[in-house]
């Protein structure tokens, strides 16, 4: 099975730039999701010392989404009920900072983006 990289070089640069910025309320760079389950991640930045470690809004479909860190390598291992791998939403275009998505997620109990 061929592994597909979920992040482009441009994404990785934007994640690093966000990590270096003094501001902490970034617009998400990428949306990842399980096509056959309810998991969704809105990723805003990466750890400067460990680029596989990403920060964002994480929703595993268990009614308890949260802001936090997740490893890209772990996301790549996730499979939904039909065994499909995580995909990138190529149509996602962030319209607001992560704090606004988090507030909306708390109100609705899941990421709606």
mmCIF file of N, CA, C and O in Angstrom:
data_model
loop_
_atom_site.group_PDB
_atom_site.id
_atom_site.type_symbol
_atom_site.label_atom_id
_atom_site.label_comp_id
_atom_site.label_asym_id
_atom_site.label_seq_id
_atom_site.Cartn_x
_atom_site.Cartn_y
_atom_site.Cartn_z
ATOM 1 N N UNK A 1 0.849 -1.174 0.000
ATOM 2 C CA UNK A 1 0.000 0.000 0.000
ATOM 3 C C UNK A 1 0.899 1.244 0.000
ATOM 4 O O UNK A 1 1.835 1.358 0.773
ATOM 5 N N UNK A 2 0.593 2.202 -0.852
ATOM 6 C CA UNK A 2 1.373 3.418 -0.970
ATOM 7 C C UNK A 2 0.901 4.423 0.075
ATOM 8 O O UNK A 2 -0.290 4.670 0.217
ATOM 9 N N UNK A 3 1.845 4.989 0.808
ATOM 10 C CA UNK A 3 1.505 5.993 1.823
ATOM 11 C C UNK A 3 1.426 7.366 1.164
ATOM 12 O O UNK A 3 2.313 7.776 0.430
ATOM 13 N N UNK A 4 0.330 8.056 1.422
ATOM 14 C CA UNK A 4 0.134 9.400 0.898
ATOM 15 C C UNK A 4 0.473 10.392 1.996
ATOM 16 O O UNK A 4 -0.003 10.280 3.119
ATOM 17 N N UNK A 5 1.302 11.376 1.658
ATOM 18 C CA UNK A 5 1.645 12.402 2.634
ATOM 19 C C UNK A 5 0.472 13.369 2.731
ATOM 20 O O UNK A 5 0.016 13.902 1.720
ATOM 21 N N UNK A 6 -0.024 13.586 3.914
ATOM 22 C CA UNK A 6 -1.182 14.438 4.135
ATOM 23 C C UNK A 6 -0.847 15.926 4.091
ATOM 24 O O UNK A 6 -1.740 16.757 3.951
ATOM 25 N N UNK A 7 0.432 16.257 4.223
ATOM 26 C CA UNK A 7 0.867 17.655 4.227
ATOM 27 C C UNK A 7 1.819 17.922 3.076
ATOM 28 O O UNK A 7 2.746 17.152 2.835
ATOM 29 N N UNK A 8 1.592 19.021 2.385
ATOM 30 C CA UNK A 8 2.505 19.433 1.317
ATOM 31 C C UNK A 8 3.681 20.185 1.933
ATOM 32 O O UNK A 8 3.653 20.549 3.116
ATOM 33 N N UNK A 9 4.677 20.461 1.130
ATOM 34 C CA UNK A 9 5.810 21.265 1.591
ATOM 35 C C UNK A 9 5.329 22.647 2.009
ATOM 36 O O UNK A 9 5.752 23.184 3.031
ATOM 37 N N UNK A 10 4.417 23.224 1.235
ATOM 38 C CA UNK A 10 3.860 24.531 1.572
ATOM 39 C C UNK A 10 3.144 24.496 2.928
ATOM 40 O O UNK A 10 3.274 25.412 3.732
ATOM 41 N N UNK A 11 2.387 23.425 3.183
ATOM 42 C CA UNK A 11 1.712 23.271 4.483
ATOM 43 C C UNK A 11 2.735 23.250 5.610
ATOM 44 O O UNK A 11 2.567 23.920 6.630
ATOM 45 N N UNK A 12 3.783 22.488 5.422
ATOM 46 C CA UNK A 12 4.806 22.355 6.466
ATOM 47 C C UNK A 12 5.477 23.696 6.759
ATOM 48 O O UNK A 12 5.736 24.031 7.912
ATOM 49 N N UNK A 13 5.713 24.477 5.704
ATOM 50 C CA UNK A 13 6.302 25.809 5.886
ATOM 51 C C UNK A 13 5.332 26.695 6.663
ATOM 52 O O UNK A 13 5.723 27.388 7.612
ATOM 53 N N UNK A 14 4.057 26.693 6.289
ATOM 54 C CA UNK A 14 3.061 27.514 6.988
ATOM 55 C C UNK A 14 2.926 27.095 8.452
ATOM 56 O O UNK A 14 2.783 27.950 9.331
ATOM 57 N N UNK A 15 2.990 25.800 8.728
ATOM 58 C CA UNK A 15 2.907 25.320 10.111
ATOM 59 C C UNK A 15 4.110 25.807 10.916
ATOM 60 O O UNK A 15 3.972 26.201 12.077
ATOM 61 N N UNK A 16 5.291 25.792 10.307
ATOM 62 C CA UNK A 16 6.499 26.287 10.976
ATOM 63 C C UNK A 16 6.431 27.798 11.199
ATOM 64 O O UNK A 16 6.794 28.286 12.266
ATOM 65 N N UNK A 17 5.967 28.529 10.203
ATOM 66 C CA UNK A 17 5.837 29.982 10.334
ATOM 67 C C UNK A 17 4.879 30.308 11.480
ATOM 68 O O UNK A 17 5.154 31.184 12.303
ATOM 69 N N UNK A 18 3.760 29.605 11.556
ATOM 70 C CA UNK A 18 2.815 29.830 12.658
ATOM 71 C C UNK A 18 3.459 29.529 14.008
ATOM 72 O O UNK A 18 3.238 30.245 14.978
ATOM 73 N N UNK A 19 4.253 28.476 14.059
ATOM 74 C CA UNK A 19 4.913 28.109 15.316
ATOM 75 C C UNK A 19 5.909 29.180 15.757
ATOM 76 O O UNK A 19 6.092 29.403 16.956
ATOM 77 N N UNK A 20 6.527 29.834 14.805
ATOM 78 C CA UNK A 20 7.506 30.879 15.117
ATOM 79 C C UNK A 20 6.873 32.225 15.453
ATOM 80 O O UNK A 20 7.499 33.065 16.083
ATOM 81 N N UNK A 21 5.636 32.417 15.049
ATOM 82 C CA UNK A 21 4.953 33.700 15.267
ATOM 83 C C UNK A 21 4.603 33.885 16.738
ATOM 84 O O UNK A 21 4.352 32.924 17.463
ATOM 85 N N UNK A 22 4.586 35.127 17.170
ATOM 86 C CA UNK A 22 4.227 35.435 18.552
ATOM 87 C C UNK A 22 2.753 35.219 18.827
ATOM 88 O O UNK A 22 2.360 34.857 19.920
ATOM 89 N N UNK A 23 1.931 35.409 17.804
ATOM 90 C CA UNK A 23 0.492 35.222 17.936
ATOM 91 C C UNK A 23 0.178 33.737 18.125
ATOM 92 O O UNK A 23 0.888 32.881 17.634
ATOM 93 N N UNK A 24 -0.895 33.431 18.830
ATOM 94 C CA UNK A 24 -1.250 32.032 19.073
ATOM 95 C C UNK A 24 -2.609 31.645 18.526
ATOM 96 O O UNK A 24 -3.019 30.516 18.640
ATOM 97 N N UNK A 25 -3.339 32.573 17.921
ATOM 98 C CA UNK A 25 -4.674 32.275 17.421
ATOM 99 C C UNK A 25 -4.650 32.262 15.894
ATOM 100 O O UNK A 25 -5.170 33.137 15.229
ATOM 101 N N UNK A 26 -4.015 31.225 15.349
ATOM 102 C CA UNK A 26 -3.812 31.118 13.905
ATOM 103 C C UNK A 26 -5.039 30.565 13.195
ATOM 104 O O UNK A 26 -5.850 29.861 13.783
ATOM 105 N N UNK A 27 -5.123 30.859 11.916
ATOM 106 C CA UNK A 27 -6.101 30.204 11.065
ATOM 107 C C UNK A 27 -5.580 28.785 10.811
ATOM 108 O O UNK A 27 -4.369 28.595 10.636
ATOM 109 N N UNK A 28 -6.463 27.782 10.780
ATOM 110 C CA UNK A 28 -6.006 26.429 10.459
ATOM 111 C C UNK A 28 -5.346 26.381 9.079
ATOM 112 O O UNK A 28 -5.799 27.043 8.144
ATOM 113 N N UNK A 29 -4.302 25.589 8.971
ATOM 114 C CA UNK A 29 -3.581 25.419 7.719
ATOM 115 C C UNK A 29 -4.194 24.280 6.919
ATOM 116 O O UNK A 29 -4.294 24.340 5.693
ATOM 117 N N UNK A 30 -4.636 23.247 7.612
ATOM 118 C CA UNK A 30 -5.132 22.050 6.938
ATOM 119 C C UNK A 30 -6.233 21.388 7.772
ATOM 120 O O UNK A 30 -6.226 21.479 9.001
ATOM 121 N N UNK A 31 -7.164 20.766 7.071
ATOM 122 C CA UNK A 31 -8.215 19.958 7.715
ATOM 123 C C UNK A 31 -8.018 18.510 7.282
ATOM 124 O O UNK A 31 -7.950 18.211 6.084
ATOM 125 N N UNK A 32 -7.914 17.631 8.265
ATOM 126 C CA UNK A 32 -7.805 16.194 8.018
ATOM 127 C C UNK A 32 -9.048 15.536 8.587
ATOM 128 O O UNK A 32 -9.608 16.010 9.575
ATOM 129 N N UNK A 33 -9.473 14.415 7.994
ATOM 130 C CA UNK A 33 -10.686 13.753 8.470
ATOM 131 C C UNK A 33 -10.696 12.282 8.078
ATOM 132 O O UNK A 33 -9.984 11.866 7.159
ATOM 133 N N UNK A 34 -11.516 11.522 8.770
ATOM 134 C CA UNK A 34 -11.744 10.128 8.408
ATOM 135 C C UNK A 34 -13.018 10.090 7.559
ATOM 136 O O UNK A 34 -14.066 10.543 8.001
ATOM 137 N N UNK A 35 -12.944 9.556 6.337
ATOM 138 C CA UNK A 35 -14.121 9.538 5.479
ATOM 139 C C UNK A 35 -15.201 8.552 5.943
ATOM 140 O O UNK A 35 -16.354 8.676 5.549
ATOM 141 N N UNK A 36 -14.822 7.612 6.797
ATOM 142 C CA UNK A 36 -15.779 6.599 7.243
ATOM 143 C C UNK A 36 -15.921 6.564 8.768
ATOM 144 O O UNK A 36 -16.285 5.548 9.354
ATOM 145 N N UNK A 37 -15.646 7.698 9.391
ATOM 146 C CA UNK A 37 -15.817 7.835 10.849
ATOM 147 C C UNK A 37 -15.954 9.328 11.145
ATOM 148 O O UNK A 37 -15.897 10.151 10.245
ATOM 149 N N UNK A 38 -16.093 9.698 12.388
ATOM 150 C CA UNK A 38 -16.348 11.091 12.736
ATOM 151 C C UNK A 38 -15.142 11.884 13.193
ATOM 152 O O UNK A 38 -15.308 12.917 13.813
ATOM 153 N N UNK A 39 -13.944 11.434 12.900
ATOM 154 C CA UNK A 39 -12.748 12.138 13.370
ATOM 155 C C UNK A 39 -12.366 13.265 12.414
ATOM 156 O O UNK A 39 -12.411 13.109 11.198
ATOM 157 N N UNK A 40 -11.983 14.418 13.004
ATOM 158 C CA UNK A 40 -11.565 15.584 12.231
ATOM 159 C C UNK A 40 -10.478 16.322 12.997
ATOM 160 O O UNK A 40 -10.531 16.410 14.217
ATOM 161 N N UNK A 41 -9.504 16.849 12.269
ATOM 162 C CA UNK A 41 -8.440 17.650 12.857
ATOM 163 C C UNK A 41 -8.290 18.931 12.060
ATOM 164 O O UNK A 41 -8.192 18.891 10.831
ATOM 165 N N UNK A 42 -8.256 20.071 12.741
ATOM 166 C CA UNK A 42 -7.919 21.357 12.126
ATOM 167 C C UNK A 42 -6.557 21.746 12.682
ATOM 168 O O UNK A 42 -6.424 22.059 13.866
ATOM 169 N N UNK A 43 -5.542 21.707 11.862
ATOM 170 C CA UNK A 43 -4.158 21.863 12.299
ATOM 171 C C UNK A 43 -3.667 23.280 12.021
ATOM 172 O O UNK A 43 -3.806 23.789 10.900
ATOM 173 N N UNK A 44 -3.062 23.912 13.043
ATOM 174 C CA UNK A 44 -2.603 25.292 12.911
ATOM 175 C C UNK A 44 -1.089 25.458 12.902
ATOM 176 O O UNK A 44 -0.577 26.413 12.321
ATOM 177 N N UNK A 45 -0.367 24.572 13.580
ATOM 178 C CA UNK A 45 1.089 24.742 13.676
ATOM 179 C C UNK A 45 1.751 23.428 14.060
ATOM 180 O O UNK A 45 1.080 22.453 14.382
ATOM 181 N N UNK A 46 3.072 23.421 14.011
ATOM 182 C CA UNK A 46 3.830 22.243 14.425
ATOM 183 C C UNK A 46 4.803 22.633 15.526
ATOM 184 O O UNK A 46 5.089 23.804 15.744
ATOM 185 N N UNK A 47 5.306 21.632 16.201
ATOM 186 C CA UNK A 47 6.311 21.826 17.242
ATOM 187 C C UNK A 47 7.647 22.068 16.542
ATOM 188 O O UNK A 47 8.039 21.307 15.661
ATOM 189 N N UNK A 48 8.347 23.129 16.922
ATOM 190 C CA UNK A 48 9.620 23.460 16.276
ATOM 191 C C UNK A 48 10.672 22.375 16.467
ATOM 192 O O UNK A 48 11.500 22.137 15.585
ATOM 193 N N UNK A 49 10.654 21.712 17.614
ATOM 194 C CA UNK A 49 11.656 20.692 17.904
ATOM 195 C C UNK A 49 11.250 19.311 17.400
ATOM 196 O O UNK A 49 12.097 18.421 17.291
ATOM 197 N N UNK A 50 9.981 19.133 17.126
ATOM 198 C CA UNK A 50 9.465 17.833 16.694
ATOM 199 C C UNK A 50 8.375 18.070 15.643
ATOM 200 O O UNK A 50 7.187 18.100 15.958
ATOM 201 N N UNK A 51 8.752 18.259 14.373
ATOM 202 C CA UNK A 51 7.800 18.634 13.330
ATOM 203 C C UNK A 51 6.647 17.647 13.116
ATOM 204 O O UNK A 51 5.632 18.012 12.549
ATOM 205 N N UNK A 52 6.780 16.414 13.574
ATOM 206 C CA UNK A 52 5.690 15.438 13.476
ATOM 207 C C UNK A 52 4.583 15.756 14.494
ATOM 208 O O UNK A 52 3.465 15.286 14.361
ATOM 209 N N UNK A 53 4.907 16.559 15.486
ATOM 210 C CA UNK A 53 3.958 16.923 16.550
ATOM 211 C C UNK A 53 3.229 18.200 16.134
ATOM 212 O O UNK A 53 3.828 19.259 16.003
ATOM 213 N N UNK A 54 1.925 18.074 15.917
ATOM 214 C CA UNK A 54 1.109 19.167 15.403
ATOM 215 C C UNK A 54 0.143 19.674 16.468
ATOM 216 O O UNK A 54 -0.271 18.918 17.347
ATOM 217 N N UNK A 55 -0.245 20.938 16.343
ATOM 218 C CA UNK A 55 -1.212 21.518 17.266
ATOM 219 C C UNK A 55 -2.457 21.921 16.495
ATOM 220 O O UNK A 55 -2.379 22.427 15.374
ATOM 221 N N UNK A 56 -3.604 21.688 17.118
ATOM 222 C CA UNK A 56 -4.843 22.117 16.491
ATOM 223 C C UNK A 56 -6.053 21.657 17.272
ATOM 224 O O UNK A 56 -5.963 21.208 18.418
ATOM 225 N N UNK A 57 -7.186 21.771 16.631
ATOM 226 C CA UNK A 57 -8.463 21.342 17.197
ATOM 227 C C UNK A 57 -8.682 19.904 16.760
ATOM 228 O O UNK A 57 -8.706 19.608 15.559
ATOM 229 N N UNK A 58 -8.807 19.008 17.730
ATOM 230 C CA UNK A 58 -8.887 17.573 17.460
ATOM 231 C C UNK A 58 -10.229 17.026 17.916
ATOM 232 O O UNK A 58 -10.636 17.250 19.057
ATOM 233 N N UNK A 59 -10.908 16.316 17.021
ATOM 234 C CA UNK A 59 -12.216 15.736 17.317
ATOM 235 C C UNK A 59 -12.195 14.298 16.836
ATOM 236 O O UNK A 59 -12.197 14.031 15.640
ATOM 237 N N UNK A 60 -12.172 13.374 17.779
ATOM 238 C CA UNK A 60 -12.137 11.954 17.423
ATOM 239 C C UNK A 60 -13.530 11.363 17.256
ATOM 240 O O UNK A 60 -13.684 10.158 17.124
ATOM 241 N N UNK A 61 -14.544 12.224 17.264
ATOM 242 C CA UNK A 61 -15.909 11.754 17.085
ATOM 243 C C UNK A 61 -16.506 11.160 18.343
ATOM 244 O O UNK A 61 -17.474 10.412 18.280
ATOM 245 N N UNK A 62 -15.934 11.492 19.502
ATOM 246 C CA UNK A 62 -16.391 10.927 20.781
ATOM 247 C C UNK A 62 -17.091 11.978 21.650
ATOM 248 O O UNK A 62 -17.197 11.820 22.857
ATOM 249 N N UNK A 63 -17.530 13.071 21.040
ATOM 250 C CA UNK A 63 -18.225 14.162 21.732
ATOM 251 C C UNK A 63 -17.368 14.879 22.765
ATOM 252 O O UNK A 63 -17.881 15.381 23.755
ATOM 253 N N UNK A 64 -16.052 14.915 22.548
ATOM 254 C CA UNK A 64 -15.181 15.669 23.455
ATOM 255 C C UNK A 64 -14.001 16.260 22.674
ATOM 256 O O UNK A 64 -12.846 15.967 22.962
ATOM 257 N N UNK A 65 -14.294 17.116 21.664
ATOM 258 C CA UNK A 65 -13.207 17.748 20.909
ATOM 259 C C UNK A 65 -12.388 18.672 21.801
ATOM 260 O O UNK A 65 -12.909 19.225 22.778
ATOM 261 N N UNK A 66 -11.109 18.796 21.477
ATOM 262 C CA UNK A 66 -10.240 19.646 22.300
ATOM 263 C C UNK A 66 -9.089 20.214 21.487
ATOM 264 O O UNK A 66 -8.711 19.658 20.457
ATOM 265 N N UNK A 67 -8.549 21.314 21.976
ATOM 266 C CA UNK A 67 -7.333 21.872 21.422
ATOM 267 C C UNK A 67 -6.158 21.138 22.037
ATOM 268 O O UNK A 67 -6.133 20.915 23.250
ATOM 269 N N UNK A 68 -5.210 20.741 21.222
ATOM 270 C CA UNK A 68 -4.058 20.044 21.774
ATOM 271 C C UNK A 68 -3.105 19.572 20.699
ATOM 272 O O UNK A 68 -3.249 19.899 19.522
ATOM 273 N N UNK A 69 -2.130 18.798 21.134
ATOM 274 C CA UNK A 69 -1.105 18.270 20.238
ATOM 275 C C UNK A 69 -1.443 16.854 19.812
ATOM 276 O O UNK A 69 -2.025 16.082 20.575
ATOM 277 N N UNK A 70 -1.047 16.525 18.604
ATOM 278 C CA UNK A 70 -1.231 15.186 18.053
ATOM 279 C C UNK A 70 -0.063 14.930 17.100
ATOM 280 O O UNK A 70 0.470 15.861 16.502
ATOM 281 N N UNK A 71 0.348 13.693 17.008
ATOM 282 C CA UNK A 71 1.439 13.341 16.093
ATOM 283 C C UNK A 71 0.872 12.950 14.732
ATOM 284 O O UNK A 71 -0.069 12.148 14.655
ATOM 285 N N UNK A 72 1.434 13.503 13.683
ATOM 286 C CA UNK A 72 1.000 13.178 12.331
ATOM 287 C C UNK A 72 1.130 11.676 12.071
ATOM 288 O O UNK A 72 0.254 11.072 11.444
ATOM 289 N N UNK A 73 2.175 11.081 12.579
ATOM 290 C CA UNK A 73 2.373 9.638 12.387
ATOM 291 C C UNK A 73 1.225 8.837 12.999
ATOM 292 O O UNK A 73 0.825 7.801 12.464
ATOM 293 N N UNK A 74 0.652 9.311 14.106
ATOM 294 C CA UNK A 74 -0.493 8.633 14.723
ATOM 295 C C UNK A 74 -1.765 8.859 13.913
ATOM 296 O O UNK A 74 -2.585 7.953 13.773
ATOM 297 N N UNK A 75 -1.940 10.063 13.384
ATOM 298 C CA UNK A 75 -3.107 10.340 12.540
ATOM 299 C C UNK A 75 -3.099 9.406 11.333
ATOM 300 O O UNK A 75 -4.130 8.866 10.943
ATOM 301 N N UNK A 76 -1.923 9.200 10.756
ATOM 302 C CA UNK A 76 -1.808 8.340 9.574
ATOM 303 C C UNK A 76 -2.190 6.886 9.864
ATOM 304 O O UNK A 76 -2.538 6.145 8.946
ATOM 305 N N UNK A 77 -2.141 6.482 11.122
ATOM 306 C CA UNK A 77 -2.490 5.110 11.489
ATOM 307 C C UNK A 77 -3.982 4.917 11.729
ATOM 308 O O UNK A 77 -4.465 3.789 11.766
ATOM 309 N N UNK A 78 -4.718 6.015 11.898
ATOM 310 C CA UNK A 78 -6.146 5.939 12.202
ATOM 311 C C UNK A 78 -6.906 5.388 10.996
ATOM 312 O O UNK A 78 -6.643 5.761 9.856
ATOM 313 N N UNK A 79 -7.854 4.497 11.275
ATOM 314 C CA UNK A 79 -8.746 3.945 10.260
ATOM 315 C C UNK A 79 -10.168 4.003 10.793
ATOM 316 O O UNK A 79 -10.411 3.807 11.968
ATOM 317 N N UNK A 80 -11.104 4.270 9.893
ATOM 318 C CA UNK A 80 -12.510 4.282 10.261
ATOM 319 C C UNK A 80 -13.098 2.886 10.191
ATOM 320 O O UNK A 80 -12.383 1.894 10.017
ATOM 321 N N UNK A 81 -14.402 2.814 10.295
ATOM 322 C CA UNK A 81 -15.110 1.536 10.314
ATOM 323 C C UNK A 81 -14.915 0.686 9.076
ATOM 324 O O UNK A 81 -14.983 -0.548 9.151
ATOM 325 N N UNK A 82 -14.683 1.307 7.940
ATOM 326 C CA UNK A 82 -14.472 0.560 6.700
ATOM 327 C C UNK A 82 -12.991 0.352 6.398
ATOM 328 O O UNK A 82 -12.631 -0.171 5.346
ATOM 329 N N UNK A 83 -12.132 0.801 7.319
ATOM 330 C CA UNK A 83 -10.694 0.636 7.140
ATOM 331 C C UNK A 83 -10.041 1.689 6.265
ATOM 332 O O UNK A 83 -8.883 1.541 5.879
ATOM 333 N N UNK A 84 -10.773 2.758 5.948
ATOM 334 C CA UNK A 84 -10.210 3.812 5.099
ATOM 335 C C UNK A 84 -9.266 4.701 5.888
ATOM 336 O O UNK A 84 -9.530 5.022 7.046
ATOM 337 N N UNK A 85 -8.190 5.149 5.263
ATOM 338 C CA UNK A 85 -7.231 6.032 5.950
ATOM 339 C C UNK A 85 -7.743 7.464 6.034
ATOM 340 O O UNK A 85 -8.683 7.856 5.336
ATOM 341 N N UNK A 86 -7.092 8.243 6.872
ATOM 342 C CA UNK A 86 -7.395 9.664 7.015
ATOM 343 C C UNK A 86 -7.089 10.359 5.690
ATOM 344 O O UNK A 86 -6.136 10.009 4.993
ATOM 345 N N UNK A 87 -7.927 11.335 5.361
ATOM 346 C CA UNK A 87 -7.756 12.104 4.136
ATOM 347 C C UNK A 87 -7.607 13.581 4.465
ATOM 348 O O UNK A 87 -7.976 14.024 5.541
ATOM 349 N N UNK A 88 -7.130 14.310 3.514
ATOM 350 C CA UNK A 88 -7.044 15.756 3.610
ATOM 351 C C UNK A 88 -8.232 16.341 2.864
ATOM 352 O O UNK A 88 -8.583 15.886 1.783
ATOM 353 N N UNK A 89 -8.861 17.354 3.435
ATOM 354 C CA UNK A 89 -9.964 18.048 2.781
ATOM 355 C C UNK A 89 -9.369 19.143 1.904
ATOM 356 O O UNK A 89 -9.010 20.216 2.395
ATOM 357 N N UNK A 90 -9.263 18.872 0.619
ATOM 358 C CA UNK A 90 -8.655 19.835 -0.309
ATOM 359 C C UNK A 90 -9.566 21.034 -0.577
ATOM 360 O O UNK A 90 -9.135 22.028 -1.139
ATOM 361 N N UNK A 91 -10.829 20.945 -0.183
ATOM 362 C CA UNK A 91 -11.769 22.042 -0.393
ATOM 363 C C UNK A 91 -11.853 22.970 0.818
ATOM 364 O O UNK A 91 -12.495 24.005 0.748
ATOM 365 N N UNK A 92 -11.204 22.584 1.915
ATOM 366 C CA UNK A 92 -11.252 23.405 3.129
ATOM 367 C C UNK A 92 -10.422 24.664 2.949
ATOM 368 O O UNK A 92 -9.275 24.620 2.515
ATOM 369 N N UNK A 93 -11.027 25.791 3.299
ATOM 370 C CA UNK A 93 -10.338 27.083 3.286
ATOM 371 C C UNK A 93 -10.706 27.782 4.588
ATOM 372 O O UNK A 93 -11.867 28.182 4.761
ATOM 373 N N UNK A 94 -9.768 27.894 5.502
ATOM 374 C CA UNK A 94 -10.046 28.487 6.811
ATOM 375 C C UNK A 94 -10.568 29.910 6.654
ATOM 376 O O UNK A 94 -9.982 30.717 5.938
ATOM 377 N N UNK A 95 -11.659 30.201 7.343
ATOM 378 C CA UNK A 95 -12.288 31.518 7.271
ATOM 379 C C UNK A 95 -12.177 32.285 8.580
ATOM 380 O O UNK A 95 -12.600 33.434 8.661
ATOM 381 N N UNK A 96 -11.631 31.632 9.614
ATOM 382 C CA UNK A 96 -11.544 32.260 10.929
ATOM 383 C C UNK A 96 -10.418 31.616 11.723
ATOM 384 O O UNK A 96 -9.938 30.538 11.372
ATOM 385 N N UNK A 97 -10.005 32.246 12.811
ATOM 386 C CA UNK A 97 -8.938 31.677 13.638
ATOM 387 C C UNK A 97 -9.431 30.443 14.397
ATOM 388 O O UNK A 97 -10.635 30.214 14.553
ATOM 389 N N UNK A 98 -8.486 29.692 14.891
ATOM 390 C CA UNK A 98 -8.799 28.433 15.574
ATOM 391 C C UNK A 98 -9.692 28.648 16.793
ATOM 392 O O UNK A 98 -10.525 27.803 17.098
ATOM 393 N N UNK A 99 -9.580 29.788 17.465
ATOM 394 C CA UNK A 99 -10.428 30.051 18.630
ATOM 395 C C UNK A 99 -11.902 30.103 18.236
ATOM 396 O O UNK A 99 -12.765 29.646 18.987
ATOM 397 N N UNK A 100 -12.208 30.629 17.066
ATOM 398 C CA UNK A 100 -13.595 30.689 16.599
ATOM 399 C C UNK A 100 -14.111 29.291 16.259
ATOM 400 O O UNK A 100 -15.253 28.951 16.577
ATOM 401 N N UNK A 101 -13.255 28.475 15.633
ATOM 402 C CA UNK A 101 -13.659 27.088 15.362
ATOM 403 C C UNK A 101 -13.860 26.328 16.676
ATOM 404 O O UNK A 101 -14.787 25.531 16.811
ATOM 405 N N UNK A 102 -13.002 26.585 17.659
ATOM 406 C CA UNK A 102 -13.122 25.904 18.959
ATOM 407 C C UNK A 102 -14.418 26.305 19.663
ATOM 408 O O UNK A 102 -15.108 25.451 20.235
ATOM 409 N N UNK A 103 -14.778 27.586 19.626
ATOM 410 C CA UNK A 103 -16.021 28.049 20.253
ATOM 411 C C UNK A 103 -17.229 27.408 19.571
ATOM 412 O O UNK A 103 -18.159 26.935 20.246
ATOM 413 N N UNK A 104 -17.201 27.362 18.263
ATOM 414 C CA UNK A 104 -18.290 26.736 17.508
ATOM 415 C C UNK A 104 -18.379 25.244 17.815
ATOM 416 O O UNK A 104 -19.459 24.684 17.960
ATOM 417 N N UNK A 105 -17.222 24.615 17.937
ATOM 418 C CA UNK A 105 -17.169 23.184 18.239
ATOM 419 C C UNK A 105 -17.734 22.893 19.622
ATOM 420 O O UNK A 105 -18.475 21.930 19.805
ATOM 421 N N UNK A 106 -17.394 23.736 20.603
ATOM 422 C CA UNK A 106 -17.945 23.552 21.954
ATOM 423 C C UNK A 106 -19.466 23.669 21.939
ATOM 424 O O UNK A 106 -20.164 22.909 22.603
ATOM 425 N N UNK A 107 -19.988 24.607 21.159
ATOM 426 C CA UNK A 107 -21.427 24.816 21.094
ATOM 427 C C UNK A 107 -22.149 23.668 20.400
ATOM 428 O O UNK A 107 -23.248 23.288 20.807
ATOM 429 N N UNK A 108 -21.521 23.076 19.388
ATOM 430 C CA UNK A 108 -22.167 22.026 18.609
ATOM 431 C C UNK A 108 -21.731 20.614 18.983
ATOM 432 O O UNK A 108 -22.320 19.640 18.544
ATOM 433 N N UNK A 109 -20.653 20.501 19.780
ATOM 434 C CA UNK A 109 -20.180 19.189 20.214
ATOM 435 C C UNK A 109 -19.322 18.457 19.196
ATOM 436 O O UNK A 109 -18.911 17.332 19.431
ATOM 437 N N UNK A 110 -19.045 19.109 18.074
ATOM 438 C CA UNK A 110 -18.196 18.495 17.044
ATOM 439 C C UNK A 110 -17.690 19.592 16.115
ATOM 440 O O UNK A 110 -18.248 20.682 16.074
ATOM 441 N N UNK A 111 -16.633 19.286 15.383
ATOM 442 C CA UNK A 111 -16.093 20.254 14.432
ATOM 443 C C UNK A 111 -17.024 20.329 13.225
ATOM 444 O O UNK A 111 -17.345 19.311 12.612
ATOM 445 N N UNK A 112 -17.433 21.538 12.920
ATOM 446 C CA UNK A 112 -18.231 21.791 11.720
ATOM 447 C C UNK A 112 -17.441 22.819 10.909
ATOM 448 O O UNK A 112 -17.493 24.010 11.180
ATOM 449 N N UNK A 113 -16.674 22.326 9.955
ATOM 450 C CA UNK A 113 -15.824 23.225 9.159
ATOM 451 C C UNK A 113 -15.736 22.729 7.726
ATOM 452 O O UNK A 113 -15.754 21.571 7.473
#
